[in-house]
Coordinates of C-alpha atoms and ligand atoms in Angstrom, one line a residue:
X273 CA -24.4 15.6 3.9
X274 CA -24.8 17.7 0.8
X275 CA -27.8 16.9 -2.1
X276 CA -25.0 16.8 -4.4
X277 CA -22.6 13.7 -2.7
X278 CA -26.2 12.0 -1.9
X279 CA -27.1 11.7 -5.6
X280 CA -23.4 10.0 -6.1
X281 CA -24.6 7.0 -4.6
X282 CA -23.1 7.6 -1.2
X283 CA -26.4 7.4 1.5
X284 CA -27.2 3.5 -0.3
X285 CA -23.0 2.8 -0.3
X286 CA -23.1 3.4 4.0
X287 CA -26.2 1.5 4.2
X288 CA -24.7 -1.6 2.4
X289 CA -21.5 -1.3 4.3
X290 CA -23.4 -0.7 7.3
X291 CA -21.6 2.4 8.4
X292 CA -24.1 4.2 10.7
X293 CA -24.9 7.9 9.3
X294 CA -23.4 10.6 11.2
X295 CA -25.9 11.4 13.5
X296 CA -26.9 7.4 14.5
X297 CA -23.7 7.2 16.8
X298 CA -20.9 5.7 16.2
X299 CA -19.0 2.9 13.5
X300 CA -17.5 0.5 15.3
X301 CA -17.3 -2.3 13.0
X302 CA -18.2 -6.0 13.6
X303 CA -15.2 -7.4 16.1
X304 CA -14.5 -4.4 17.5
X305 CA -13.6 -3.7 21.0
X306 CA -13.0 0.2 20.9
X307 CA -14.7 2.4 23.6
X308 CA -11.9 5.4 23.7
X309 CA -12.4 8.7 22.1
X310 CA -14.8 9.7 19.3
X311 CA -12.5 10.2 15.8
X312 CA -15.0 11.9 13.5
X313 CA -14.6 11.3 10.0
X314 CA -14.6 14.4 7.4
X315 CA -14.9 13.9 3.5
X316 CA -12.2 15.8 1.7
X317 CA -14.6 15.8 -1.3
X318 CA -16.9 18.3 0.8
X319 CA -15.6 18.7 4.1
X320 CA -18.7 16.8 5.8
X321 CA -18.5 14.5 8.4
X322 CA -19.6 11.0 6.7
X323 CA -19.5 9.4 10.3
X324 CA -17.2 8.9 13.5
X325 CA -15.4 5.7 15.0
X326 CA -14.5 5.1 18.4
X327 CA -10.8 4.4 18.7
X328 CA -9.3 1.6 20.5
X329 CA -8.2 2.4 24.4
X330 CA -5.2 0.1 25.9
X331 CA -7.6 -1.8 27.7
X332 CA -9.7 -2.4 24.4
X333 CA -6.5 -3.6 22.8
X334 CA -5.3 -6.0 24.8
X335 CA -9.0 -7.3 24.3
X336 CA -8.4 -7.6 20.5
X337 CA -4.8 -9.5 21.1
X338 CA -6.5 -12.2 23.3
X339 CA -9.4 -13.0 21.3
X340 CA -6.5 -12.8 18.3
X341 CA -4.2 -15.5 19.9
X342 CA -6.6 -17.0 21.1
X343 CA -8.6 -17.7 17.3
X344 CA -5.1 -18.2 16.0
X345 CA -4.9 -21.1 17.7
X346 CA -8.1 -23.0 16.2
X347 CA -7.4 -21.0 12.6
X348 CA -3.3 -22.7 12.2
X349 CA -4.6 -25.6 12.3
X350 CA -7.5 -26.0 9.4
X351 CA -5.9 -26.9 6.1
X352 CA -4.4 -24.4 3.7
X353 CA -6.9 -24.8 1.2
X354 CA -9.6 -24.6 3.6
X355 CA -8.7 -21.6 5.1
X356 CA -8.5 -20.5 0.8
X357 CA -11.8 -21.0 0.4
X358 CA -12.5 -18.7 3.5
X359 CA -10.5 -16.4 1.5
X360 CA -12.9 -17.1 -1.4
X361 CA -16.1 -16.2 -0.2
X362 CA -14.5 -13.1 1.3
X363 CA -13.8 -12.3 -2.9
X364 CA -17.2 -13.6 -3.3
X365 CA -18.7 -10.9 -1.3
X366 CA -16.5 -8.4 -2.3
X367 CA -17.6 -8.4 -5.7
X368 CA -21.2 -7.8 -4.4
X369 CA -20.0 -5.3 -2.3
X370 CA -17.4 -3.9 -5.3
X371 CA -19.6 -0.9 -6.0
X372 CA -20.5 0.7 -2.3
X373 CA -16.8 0.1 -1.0
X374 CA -15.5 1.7 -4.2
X375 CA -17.6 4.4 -3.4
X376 CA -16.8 5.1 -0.2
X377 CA -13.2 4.5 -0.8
X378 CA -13.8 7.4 -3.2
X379 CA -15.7 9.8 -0.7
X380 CA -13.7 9.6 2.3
X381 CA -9.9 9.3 0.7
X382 CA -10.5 11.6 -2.2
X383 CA -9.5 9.2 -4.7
X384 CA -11.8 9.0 -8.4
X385 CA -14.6 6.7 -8.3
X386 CA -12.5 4.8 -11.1
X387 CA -10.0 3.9 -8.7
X388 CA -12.0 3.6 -6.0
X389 CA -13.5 0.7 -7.8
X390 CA -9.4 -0.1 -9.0
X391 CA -8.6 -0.5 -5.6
X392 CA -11.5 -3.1 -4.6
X393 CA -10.8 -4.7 -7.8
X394 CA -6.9 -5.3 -6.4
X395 CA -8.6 -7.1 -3.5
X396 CA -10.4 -9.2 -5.5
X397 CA -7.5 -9.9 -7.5
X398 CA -5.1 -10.8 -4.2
X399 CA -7.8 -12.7 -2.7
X400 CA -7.5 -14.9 -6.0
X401 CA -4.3 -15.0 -6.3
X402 CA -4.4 -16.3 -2.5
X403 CA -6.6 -18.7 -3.2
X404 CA -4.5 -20.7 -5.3
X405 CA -1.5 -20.1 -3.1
X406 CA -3.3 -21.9 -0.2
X407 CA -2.4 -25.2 -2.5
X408 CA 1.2 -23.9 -3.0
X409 CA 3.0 -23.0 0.5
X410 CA 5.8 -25.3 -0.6
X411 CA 9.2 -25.7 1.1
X412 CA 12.1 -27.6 -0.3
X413 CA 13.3 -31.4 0.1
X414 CA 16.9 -31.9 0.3
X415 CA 19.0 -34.4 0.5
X416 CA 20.6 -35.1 3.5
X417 CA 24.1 -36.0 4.1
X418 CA 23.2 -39.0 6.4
X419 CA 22.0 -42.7 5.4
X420 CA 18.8 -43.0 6.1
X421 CA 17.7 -39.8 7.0
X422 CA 15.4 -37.5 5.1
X423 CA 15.2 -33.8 5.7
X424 CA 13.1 -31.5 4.0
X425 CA 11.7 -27.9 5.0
X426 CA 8.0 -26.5 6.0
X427 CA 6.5 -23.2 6.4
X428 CA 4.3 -22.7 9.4
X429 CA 2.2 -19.7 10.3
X430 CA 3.8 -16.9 12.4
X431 CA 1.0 -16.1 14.6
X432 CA -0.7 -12.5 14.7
X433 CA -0.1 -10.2 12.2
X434 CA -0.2 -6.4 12.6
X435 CA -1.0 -4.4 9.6
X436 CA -0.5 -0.5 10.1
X437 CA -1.4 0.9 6.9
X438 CA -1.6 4.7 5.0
X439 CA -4.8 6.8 3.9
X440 CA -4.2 6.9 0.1
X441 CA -5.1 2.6 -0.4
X442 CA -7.3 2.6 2.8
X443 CA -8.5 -1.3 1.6
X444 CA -6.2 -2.7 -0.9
X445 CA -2.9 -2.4 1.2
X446 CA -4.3 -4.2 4.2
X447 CA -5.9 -6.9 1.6
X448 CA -3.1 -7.5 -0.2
X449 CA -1.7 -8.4 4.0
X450 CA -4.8 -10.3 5.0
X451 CA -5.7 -12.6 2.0
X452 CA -1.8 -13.8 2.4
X453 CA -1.7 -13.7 6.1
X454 CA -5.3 -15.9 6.3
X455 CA -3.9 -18.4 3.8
X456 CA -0.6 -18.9 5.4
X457 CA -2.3 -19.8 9.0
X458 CA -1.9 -16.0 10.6
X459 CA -4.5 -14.0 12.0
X460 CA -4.3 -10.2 11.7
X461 CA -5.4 -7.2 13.7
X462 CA -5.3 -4.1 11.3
X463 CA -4.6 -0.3 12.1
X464 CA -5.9 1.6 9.3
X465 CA -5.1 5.3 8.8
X466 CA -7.3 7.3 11.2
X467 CA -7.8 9.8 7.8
X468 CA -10.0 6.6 6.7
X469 CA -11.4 5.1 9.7
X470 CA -14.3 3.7 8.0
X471 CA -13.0 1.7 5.0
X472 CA -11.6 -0.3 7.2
X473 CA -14.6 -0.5 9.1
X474 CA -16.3 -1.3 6.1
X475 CA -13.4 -4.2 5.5
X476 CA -13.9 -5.5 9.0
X477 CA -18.1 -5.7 8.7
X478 CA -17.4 -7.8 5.3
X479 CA -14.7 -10.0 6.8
X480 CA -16.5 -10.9 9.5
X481 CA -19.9 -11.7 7.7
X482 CA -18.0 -14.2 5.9
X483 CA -16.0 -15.9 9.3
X484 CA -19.3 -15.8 11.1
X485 CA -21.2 -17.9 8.1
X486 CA -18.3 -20.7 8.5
X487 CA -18.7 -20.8 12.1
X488 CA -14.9 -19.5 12.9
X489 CA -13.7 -17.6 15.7
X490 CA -13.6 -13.4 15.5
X491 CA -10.4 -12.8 16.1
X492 CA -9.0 -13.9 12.6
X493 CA -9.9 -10.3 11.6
X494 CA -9.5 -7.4 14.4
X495 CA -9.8 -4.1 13.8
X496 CA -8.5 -1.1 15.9
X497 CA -8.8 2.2 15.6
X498 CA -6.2 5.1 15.8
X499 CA -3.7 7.4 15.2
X500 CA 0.1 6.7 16.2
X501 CA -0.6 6.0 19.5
X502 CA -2.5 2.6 18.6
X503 CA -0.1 2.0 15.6
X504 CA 3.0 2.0 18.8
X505 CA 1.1 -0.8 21.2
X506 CA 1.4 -3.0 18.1
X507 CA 4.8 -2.3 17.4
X508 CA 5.9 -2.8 20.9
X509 CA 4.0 -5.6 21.4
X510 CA 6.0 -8.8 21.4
X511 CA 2.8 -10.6 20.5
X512 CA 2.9 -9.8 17.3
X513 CA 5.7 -11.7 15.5
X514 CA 5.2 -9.3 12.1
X515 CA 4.6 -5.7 11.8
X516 CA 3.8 -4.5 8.0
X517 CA 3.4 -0.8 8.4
X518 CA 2.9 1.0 5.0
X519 CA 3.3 5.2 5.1
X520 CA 5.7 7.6 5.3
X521 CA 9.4 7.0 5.7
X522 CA 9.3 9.0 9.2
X523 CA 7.1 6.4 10.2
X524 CA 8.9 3.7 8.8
X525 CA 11.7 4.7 10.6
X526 CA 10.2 4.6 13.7
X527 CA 8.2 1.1 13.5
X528 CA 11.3 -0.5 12.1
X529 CA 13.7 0.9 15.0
X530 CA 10.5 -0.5 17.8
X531 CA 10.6 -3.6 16.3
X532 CA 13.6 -4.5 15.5
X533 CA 14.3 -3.5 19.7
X534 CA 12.6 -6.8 20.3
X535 CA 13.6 -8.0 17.2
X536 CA 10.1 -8.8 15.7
X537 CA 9.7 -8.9 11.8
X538 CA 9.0 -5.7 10.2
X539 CA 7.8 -5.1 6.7
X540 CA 8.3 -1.9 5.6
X541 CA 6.2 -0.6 2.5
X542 CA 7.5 3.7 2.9
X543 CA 7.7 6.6 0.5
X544 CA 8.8 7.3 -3.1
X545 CA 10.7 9.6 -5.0
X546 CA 10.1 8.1 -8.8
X547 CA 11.0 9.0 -11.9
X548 CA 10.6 8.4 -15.6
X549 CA 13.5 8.6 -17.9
X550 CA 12.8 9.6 -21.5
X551 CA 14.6 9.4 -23.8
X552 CA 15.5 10.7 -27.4
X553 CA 13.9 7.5 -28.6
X554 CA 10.8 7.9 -26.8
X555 CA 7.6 7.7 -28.0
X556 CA 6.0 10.9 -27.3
X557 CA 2.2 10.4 -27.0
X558 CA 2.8 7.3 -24.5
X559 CA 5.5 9.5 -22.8
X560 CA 2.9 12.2 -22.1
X561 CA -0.1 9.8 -21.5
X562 CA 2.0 7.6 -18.9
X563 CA 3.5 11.0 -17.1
X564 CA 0.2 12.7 -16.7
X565 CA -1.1 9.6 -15.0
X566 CA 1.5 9.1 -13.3
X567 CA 2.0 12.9 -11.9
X568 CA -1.7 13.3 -11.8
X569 CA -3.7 10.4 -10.7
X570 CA -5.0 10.0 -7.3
X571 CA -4.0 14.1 -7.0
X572 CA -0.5 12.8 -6.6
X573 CA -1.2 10.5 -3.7
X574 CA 0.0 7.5 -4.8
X575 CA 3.2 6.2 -3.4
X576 CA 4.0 5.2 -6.8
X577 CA 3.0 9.3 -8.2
X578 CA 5.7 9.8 -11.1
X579 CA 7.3 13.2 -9.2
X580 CA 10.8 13.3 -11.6
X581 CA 10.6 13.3 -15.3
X582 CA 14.3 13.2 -16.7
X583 CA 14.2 14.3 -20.5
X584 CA 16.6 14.1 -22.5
X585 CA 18.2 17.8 -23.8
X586 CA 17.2 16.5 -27.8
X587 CA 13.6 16.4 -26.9
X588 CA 12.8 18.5 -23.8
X589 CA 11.2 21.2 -25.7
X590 CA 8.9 19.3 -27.4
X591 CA 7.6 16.6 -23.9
X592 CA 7.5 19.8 -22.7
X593 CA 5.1 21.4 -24.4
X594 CA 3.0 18.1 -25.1
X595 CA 3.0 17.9 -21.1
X596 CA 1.5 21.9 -20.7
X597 CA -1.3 21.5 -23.6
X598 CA -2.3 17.7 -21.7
X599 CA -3.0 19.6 -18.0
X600 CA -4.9 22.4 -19.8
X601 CA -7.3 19.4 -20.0
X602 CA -7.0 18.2 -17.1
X603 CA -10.7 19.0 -14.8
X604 CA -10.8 18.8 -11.4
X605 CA -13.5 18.9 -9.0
X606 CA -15.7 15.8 -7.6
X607 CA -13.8 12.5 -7.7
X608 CA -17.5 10.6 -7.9
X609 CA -18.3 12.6 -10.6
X610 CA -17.0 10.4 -13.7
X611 CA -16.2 13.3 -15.9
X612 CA -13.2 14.5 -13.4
X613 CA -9.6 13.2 -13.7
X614 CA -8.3 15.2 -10.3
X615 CA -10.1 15.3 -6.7
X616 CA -8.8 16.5 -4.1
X617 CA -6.2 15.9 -1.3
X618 CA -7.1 14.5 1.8
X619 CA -6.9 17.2 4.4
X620 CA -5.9 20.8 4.5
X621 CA -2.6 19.8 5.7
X622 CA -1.3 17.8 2.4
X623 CA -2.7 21.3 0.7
X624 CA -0.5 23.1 3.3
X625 CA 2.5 20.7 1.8
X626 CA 1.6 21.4 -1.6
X627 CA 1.7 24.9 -1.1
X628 CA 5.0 24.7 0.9
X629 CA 6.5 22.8 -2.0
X630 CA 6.2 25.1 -4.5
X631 CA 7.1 28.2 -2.9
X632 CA 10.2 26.0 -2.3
X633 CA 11.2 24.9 -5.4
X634 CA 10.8 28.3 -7.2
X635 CA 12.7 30.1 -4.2
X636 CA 15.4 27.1 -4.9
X637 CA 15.5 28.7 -8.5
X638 CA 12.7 26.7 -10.3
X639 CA 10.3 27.7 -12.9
X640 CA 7.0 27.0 -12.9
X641 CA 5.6 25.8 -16.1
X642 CA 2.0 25.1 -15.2
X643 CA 1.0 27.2 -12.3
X644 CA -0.2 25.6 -9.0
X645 CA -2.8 27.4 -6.9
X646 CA -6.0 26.0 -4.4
X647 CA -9.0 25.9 -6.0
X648 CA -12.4 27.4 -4.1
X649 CA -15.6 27.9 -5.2
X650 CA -18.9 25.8 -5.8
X651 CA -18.1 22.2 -5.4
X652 CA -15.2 22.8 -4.2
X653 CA -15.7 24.3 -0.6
X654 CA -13.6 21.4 1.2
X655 CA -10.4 23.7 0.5
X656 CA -8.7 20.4 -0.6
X657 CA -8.6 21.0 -4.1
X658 CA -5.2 21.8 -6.1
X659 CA -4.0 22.5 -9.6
X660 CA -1.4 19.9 -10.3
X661 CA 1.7 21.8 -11.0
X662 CA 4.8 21.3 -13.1
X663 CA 8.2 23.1 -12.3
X664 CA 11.6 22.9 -14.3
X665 CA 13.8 22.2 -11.7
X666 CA 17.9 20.6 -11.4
X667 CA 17.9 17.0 -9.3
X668 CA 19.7 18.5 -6.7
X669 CA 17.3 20.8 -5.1
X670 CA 16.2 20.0 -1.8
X671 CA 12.8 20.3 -2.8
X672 CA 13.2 17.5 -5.5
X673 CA 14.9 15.1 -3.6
X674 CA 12.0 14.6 -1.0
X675 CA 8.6 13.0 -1.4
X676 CA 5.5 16.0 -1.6
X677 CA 2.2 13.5 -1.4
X678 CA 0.8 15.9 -4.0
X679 CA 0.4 16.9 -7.7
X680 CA 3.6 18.5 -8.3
X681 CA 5.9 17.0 -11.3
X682 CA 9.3 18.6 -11.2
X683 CA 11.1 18.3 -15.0
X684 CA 14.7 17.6 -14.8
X685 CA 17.5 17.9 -18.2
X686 CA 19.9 15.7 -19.0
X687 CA 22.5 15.3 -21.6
X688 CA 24.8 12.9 -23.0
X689 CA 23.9 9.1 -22.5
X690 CA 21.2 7.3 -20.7
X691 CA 23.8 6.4 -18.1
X692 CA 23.4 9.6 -16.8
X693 CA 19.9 10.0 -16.6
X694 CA 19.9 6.7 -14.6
X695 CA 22.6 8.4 -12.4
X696 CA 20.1 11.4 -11.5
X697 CA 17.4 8.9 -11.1
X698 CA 19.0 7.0 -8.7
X699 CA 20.8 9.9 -6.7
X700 CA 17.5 10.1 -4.1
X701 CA 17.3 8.4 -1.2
X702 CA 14.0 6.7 -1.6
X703 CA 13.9 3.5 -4.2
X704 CA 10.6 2.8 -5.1
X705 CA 9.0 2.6 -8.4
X706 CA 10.8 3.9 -11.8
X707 CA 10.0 3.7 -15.6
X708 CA 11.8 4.6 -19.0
X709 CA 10.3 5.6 -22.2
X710 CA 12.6 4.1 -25.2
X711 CA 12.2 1.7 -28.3
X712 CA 16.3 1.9 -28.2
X713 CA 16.8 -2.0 -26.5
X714 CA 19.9 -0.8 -25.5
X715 CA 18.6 1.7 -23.3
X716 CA 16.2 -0.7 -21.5
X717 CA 18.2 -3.6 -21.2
X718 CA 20.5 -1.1 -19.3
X719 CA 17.9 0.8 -17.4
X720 CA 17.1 -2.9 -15.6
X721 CA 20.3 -4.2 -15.5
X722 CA 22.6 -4.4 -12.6
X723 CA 23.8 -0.9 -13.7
X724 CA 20.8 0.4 -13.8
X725 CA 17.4 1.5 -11.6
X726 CA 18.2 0.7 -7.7
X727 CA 14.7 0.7 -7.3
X728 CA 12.1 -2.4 -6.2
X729 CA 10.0 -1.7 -9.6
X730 CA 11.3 -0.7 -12.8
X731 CA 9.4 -0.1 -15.8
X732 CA 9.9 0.4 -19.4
X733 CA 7.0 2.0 -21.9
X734 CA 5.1 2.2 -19.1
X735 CA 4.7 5.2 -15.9
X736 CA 5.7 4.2 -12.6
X737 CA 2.5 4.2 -11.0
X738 CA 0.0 1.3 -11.3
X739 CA 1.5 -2.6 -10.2
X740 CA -0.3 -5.7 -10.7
X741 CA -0.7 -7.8 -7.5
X742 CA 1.2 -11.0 -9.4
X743 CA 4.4 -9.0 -9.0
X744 CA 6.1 -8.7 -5.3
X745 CA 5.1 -4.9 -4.4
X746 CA 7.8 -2.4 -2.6
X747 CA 10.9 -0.6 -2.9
X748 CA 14.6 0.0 -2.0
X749 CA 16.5 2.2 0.2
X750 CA 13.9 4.8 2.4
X751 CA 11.4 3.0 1.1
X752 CA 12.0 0.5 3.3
X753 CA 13.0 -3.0 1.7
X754 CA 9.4 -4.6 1.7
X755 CA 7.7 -6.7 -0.8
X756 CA 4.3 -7.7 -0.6
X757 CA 1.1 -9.3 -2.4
X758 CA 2.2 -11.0 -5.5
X759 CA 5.8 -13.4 -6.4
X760 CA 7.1 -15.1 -3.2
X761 CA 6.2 -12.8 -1.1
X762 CA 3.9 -14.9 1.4
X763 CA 6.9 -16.3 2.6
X764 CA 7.7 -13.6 5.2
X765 CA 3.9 -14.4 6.9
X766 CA 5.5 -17.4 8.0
X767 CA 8.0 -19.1 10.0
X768 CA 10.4 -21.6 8.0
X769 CA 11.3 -25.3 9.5
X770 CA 14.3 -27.6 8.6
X771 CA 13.3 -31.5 9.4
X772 CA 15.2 -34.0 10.0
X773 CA 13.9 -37.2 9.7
X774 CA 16.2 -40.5 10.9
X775 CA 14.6 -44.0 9.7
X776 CA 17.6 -46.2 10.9
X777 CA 18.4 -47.8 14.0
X778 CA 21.8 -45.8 14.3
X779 CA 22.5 -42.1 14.7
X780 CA 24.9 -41.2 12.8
X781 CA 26.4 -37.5 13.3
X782 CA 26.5 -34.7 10.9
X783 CA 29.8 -33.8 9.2
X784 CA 31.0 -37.3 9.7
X785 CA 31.7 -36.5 13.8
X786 CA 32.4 -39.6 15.5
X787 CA 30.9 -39.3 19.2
X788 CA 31.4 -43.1 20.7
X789 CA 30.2 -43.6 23.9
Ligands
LIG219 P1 1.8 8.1 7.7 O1 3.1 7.6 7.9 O2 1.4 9.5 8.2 O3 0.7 7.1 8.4 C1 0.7 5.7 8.0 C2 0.1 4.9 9.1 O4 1.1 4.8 10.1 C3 -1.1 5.4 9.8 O5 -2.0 4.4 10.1 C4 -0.6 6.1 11.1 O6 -1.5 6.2 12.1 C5 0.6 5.1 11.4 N1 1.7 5.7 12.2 C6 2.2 6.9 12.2 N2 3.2 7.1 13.1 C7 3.3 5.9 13.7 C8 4.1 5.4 14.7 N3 5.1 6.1 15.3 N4 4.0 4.1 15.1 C9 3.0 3.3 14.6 N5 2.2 3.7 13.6 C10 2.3 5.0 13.2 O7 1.5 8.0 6.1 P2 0.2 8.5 5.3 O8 0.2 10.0 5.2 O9 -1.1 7.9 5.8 O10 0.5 7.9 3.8 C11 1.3 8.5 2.9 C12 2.7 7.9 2.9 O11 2.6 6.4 2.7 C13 3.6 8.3 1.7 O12 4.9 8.5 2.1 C14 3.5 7.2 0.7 O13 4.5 7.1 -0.2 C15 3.5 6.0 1.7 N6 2.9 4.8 1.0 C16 3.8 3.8 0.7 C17 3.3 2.7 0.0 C18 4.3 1.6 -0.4 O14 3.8 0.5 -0.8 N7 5.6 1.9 -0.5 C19 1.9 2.5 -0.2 C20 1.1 3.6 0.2 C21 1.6 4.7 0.8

């Protein structure tokens, strides 16, 4: 490891998460099983190695989903709330823990140490929000149709969860799972990108620190490690009753397709195409301020990155030109070093995208307006480092239509009413997250009306990028018609029971059927 990463904080961070340095063998994580290959772990921030992970064989798996059912037994049947103050002490110690996982987050995904610390703060948040759900699991009492009979509903736990999830929120998207999951009565055995092998070790050490203290059985929190091939026994696997897979829509399609063959619950959290209308009665600054982020932040590697901005012709010149001066400010370089807004991408592939990307867009008859280009030099030798870019382009071009999990922000015209800005927006196949910058009511009241975004999160004087967990969190169309964390969206960690309850000494029949023996 380099003397520059080192004095970031990041030796002390692996020691607190108890991640073993490289050369001390390998991760595995408390309530872990895996014996298969070594999966090293490199740091796109300088190419090092921070430290490898076994990954989970067959044979090692169908360890985890034994010890799983097996705890989920003991585990349905404590309270709600007791299993919510489980999920409290696991906030608890992820507020002592905030700064080292943020950290790390930060090292091995790319992201800044800002969001790094964002994204634990998120957990913290979901676990909270949890915790008060654990009183809340309610069904509905109806009345039934039959004298003397009383019939009401209940939510029960499903049973073993699988949460597959995607390098660029290597903790917060399998929290924003668990903390539900663990209230509701489920266990979960999680499959973390195999880009970020040791946040979710890091997750698994903390978990289990906390279910170890209450005397409670391992398998509520499994971890296995993987690529695909690990991420396909679980959605195969008729054992698990839920799959929530979060990445790419090629994925998605695949999961979805596996378990939907043996007609398991998916939910799908998949890839983005968003946009932000503006229009003639935008604000400007907050226009620019909320687009940069949006493009910008996490190098573009949010599934929420604002890739379409669709001016209007009044006032294209001039968000235009606000939009080139803002990224002449823009520094890249270390993402732990405070002063930075951009790091890097997370492997030489995504640059490999990027590049592809904008030799596409210009060869589909785009300009660029602020050059791309990979950045080398000191600091900088993990080869992961990219200008953000910004291209005039037309909605149509293939290039525009499809999600690039990098920096690039393609500027679209149009003319004539909002209507038909909302028309370009929605002409992509992916339906994530979307915004509009007006103070013209009109505008947004139609931009989230029936007529308007098709997409699971629509904004207005604000970017796309950036939810809060109280909100249910996914998208539309490609994206693959998930919701998660926040809103109602426990309910799909659990099974749903009508009761009928007869207090007489007769049985009547529903729907007056007379049945006389
Ligand atoms: P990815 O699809 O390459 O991988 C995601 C996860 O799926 C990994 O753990 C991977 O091992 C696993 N996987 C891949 N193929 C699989 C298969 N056939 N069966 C089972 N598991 C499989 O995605 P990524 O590059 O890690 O993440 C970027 C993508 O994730 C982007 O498209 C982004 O928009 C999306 N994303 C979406 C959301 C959302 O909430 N909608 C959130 C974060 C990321």
């Amino acid at each position: 490891m380099k003397a520059n990463t080192v004095d970031f904080g990041i030796k002390d961070a692996l020691a607190q998460l108890e991640i073993r340095p490289v050369n001390e063998g390998s991760s595995t994580g408390a309530i872990n099983f895996s014996n298969g290959e070594i999966m090293e772990s490199y740091s796109p921030v300088d190419g090092q190695i921070i430290s490898s992970v076994k990954s989970t064989s067959r044979a090692d798996y169908e360890e985890v989903i034994t010890v799983a059912t097996e705890a989920f037994k003991s585990w349905r049947t404590i309270p709600a709330p007791q299993r919510g103050e489980i999920v409290r002490q696991f906030a608890e110690k992820l507020r002592e823990k905030k700064e080292a996982l943020g950290k790390l987050v930060s090292y091995e995904m790319g992201k800044s140490y800002q969001e790094g610390l964002g994204e634990v703060q998120e957990m913290i948040d979901i676990c909270d929000f949890a915790v008060g759900l654990s009183r809340q699991l309610h069904g509905l009492t109806m009345h039934s149709e039959r004298p003397g009979h009383r019939m009401y509903e209940q939510y029960h736990p499903l049973g073993v969860v699988g949460i597959i999830s995607a390098f660029n929120f290597p903790v917060a998207v399998w929290s924003w799972n668990a903390a539900l999951a663990w209230v509701c009565g489920d266990v979960c055995i999680w499959k973390p990108s195999e880009k970020t092998p040791l946040c979710g070790v890091a997750c698994q050490n903390i978990a289990a620190e906390v279910f170890k203290a209450n005397n409670l059985p391992e398998g509520i929190s499994c971890l296995v490690n993987g690529d695909y091939k690990v991420g396909e026994f679980m959605s195969k696997d008729t054992r698990i009753p839920l799959i929530s897979a979060t990445g790419s829509t090629r994925m998605g399609k695949i999961v979805a397709q596996e378990v939907a063959a043996r007609l398991g619950k998916s939910l799908l959290e998949l890839g983005g195409n968003n946009a932000i209308i503006v229009t003639p009665d935008a604000d400007i600054k907050m226009t620019v301020i909320g687009a940069v982020f949006g493009a910008v932040g996490t190098a573009g590697q949010r599934c929420t990155s604002t890739r379409r901005l669709i001016i209007h012709e009044s006032i294209y010149n001039t968000v235009k030109e606000a939009l080139v001066d803002a990224y002449k400010q823009l520094r890249i370089g270390n993402p732990l070093d405070e002063k930075n807004h951009v790091g890097p991408l997370i492997d030489i592939d995504a640059v490999e995208m990027y590049r592809k990307a904008l030799h596409e867009v210009v060869e589909e008859g785009g300009t660029m307006l602020v050059e791309g280009g990979v950045l080398s030099g000191e600091g900088l030798e993990s080869g992961c480092y990219v200008k953000p870019a910004i291209a005039e382009a037309k909605p149509h071009y293939r290039i525009v239509q499809h999600e690039t999990f990098a920096p690039i922000l393609y500027v679209l015209k149009y003319s004539g009413g909002v209507e038909n800005a909302i028309a370009i927006q929605n002409n992509v196949v992916q339906g994530l997250s979307s915004a509009i910058m007006t103070n013209n009511l009109r505008e947004a009241e139609l931009f989230l009306s029936v007529a308007g975004s098709d997409c699971g999160i629509a904004n207005v004087n604000i970017g796309t990028s950036g939810a809060e967990i109280g909100g249910a969190f996914g998208g539309e169309k490609e994206t693959g018609g998930g919701r998660e964390s926040g809103s109602d969206a426990w309910k799909i960690y659990m099974r749903r029971q009508t009761n009928t309850i007869n207090y007489t000494k007769d049985l009547p029949l529903a729907q007056g059927i007379k049945f006389d023996l």
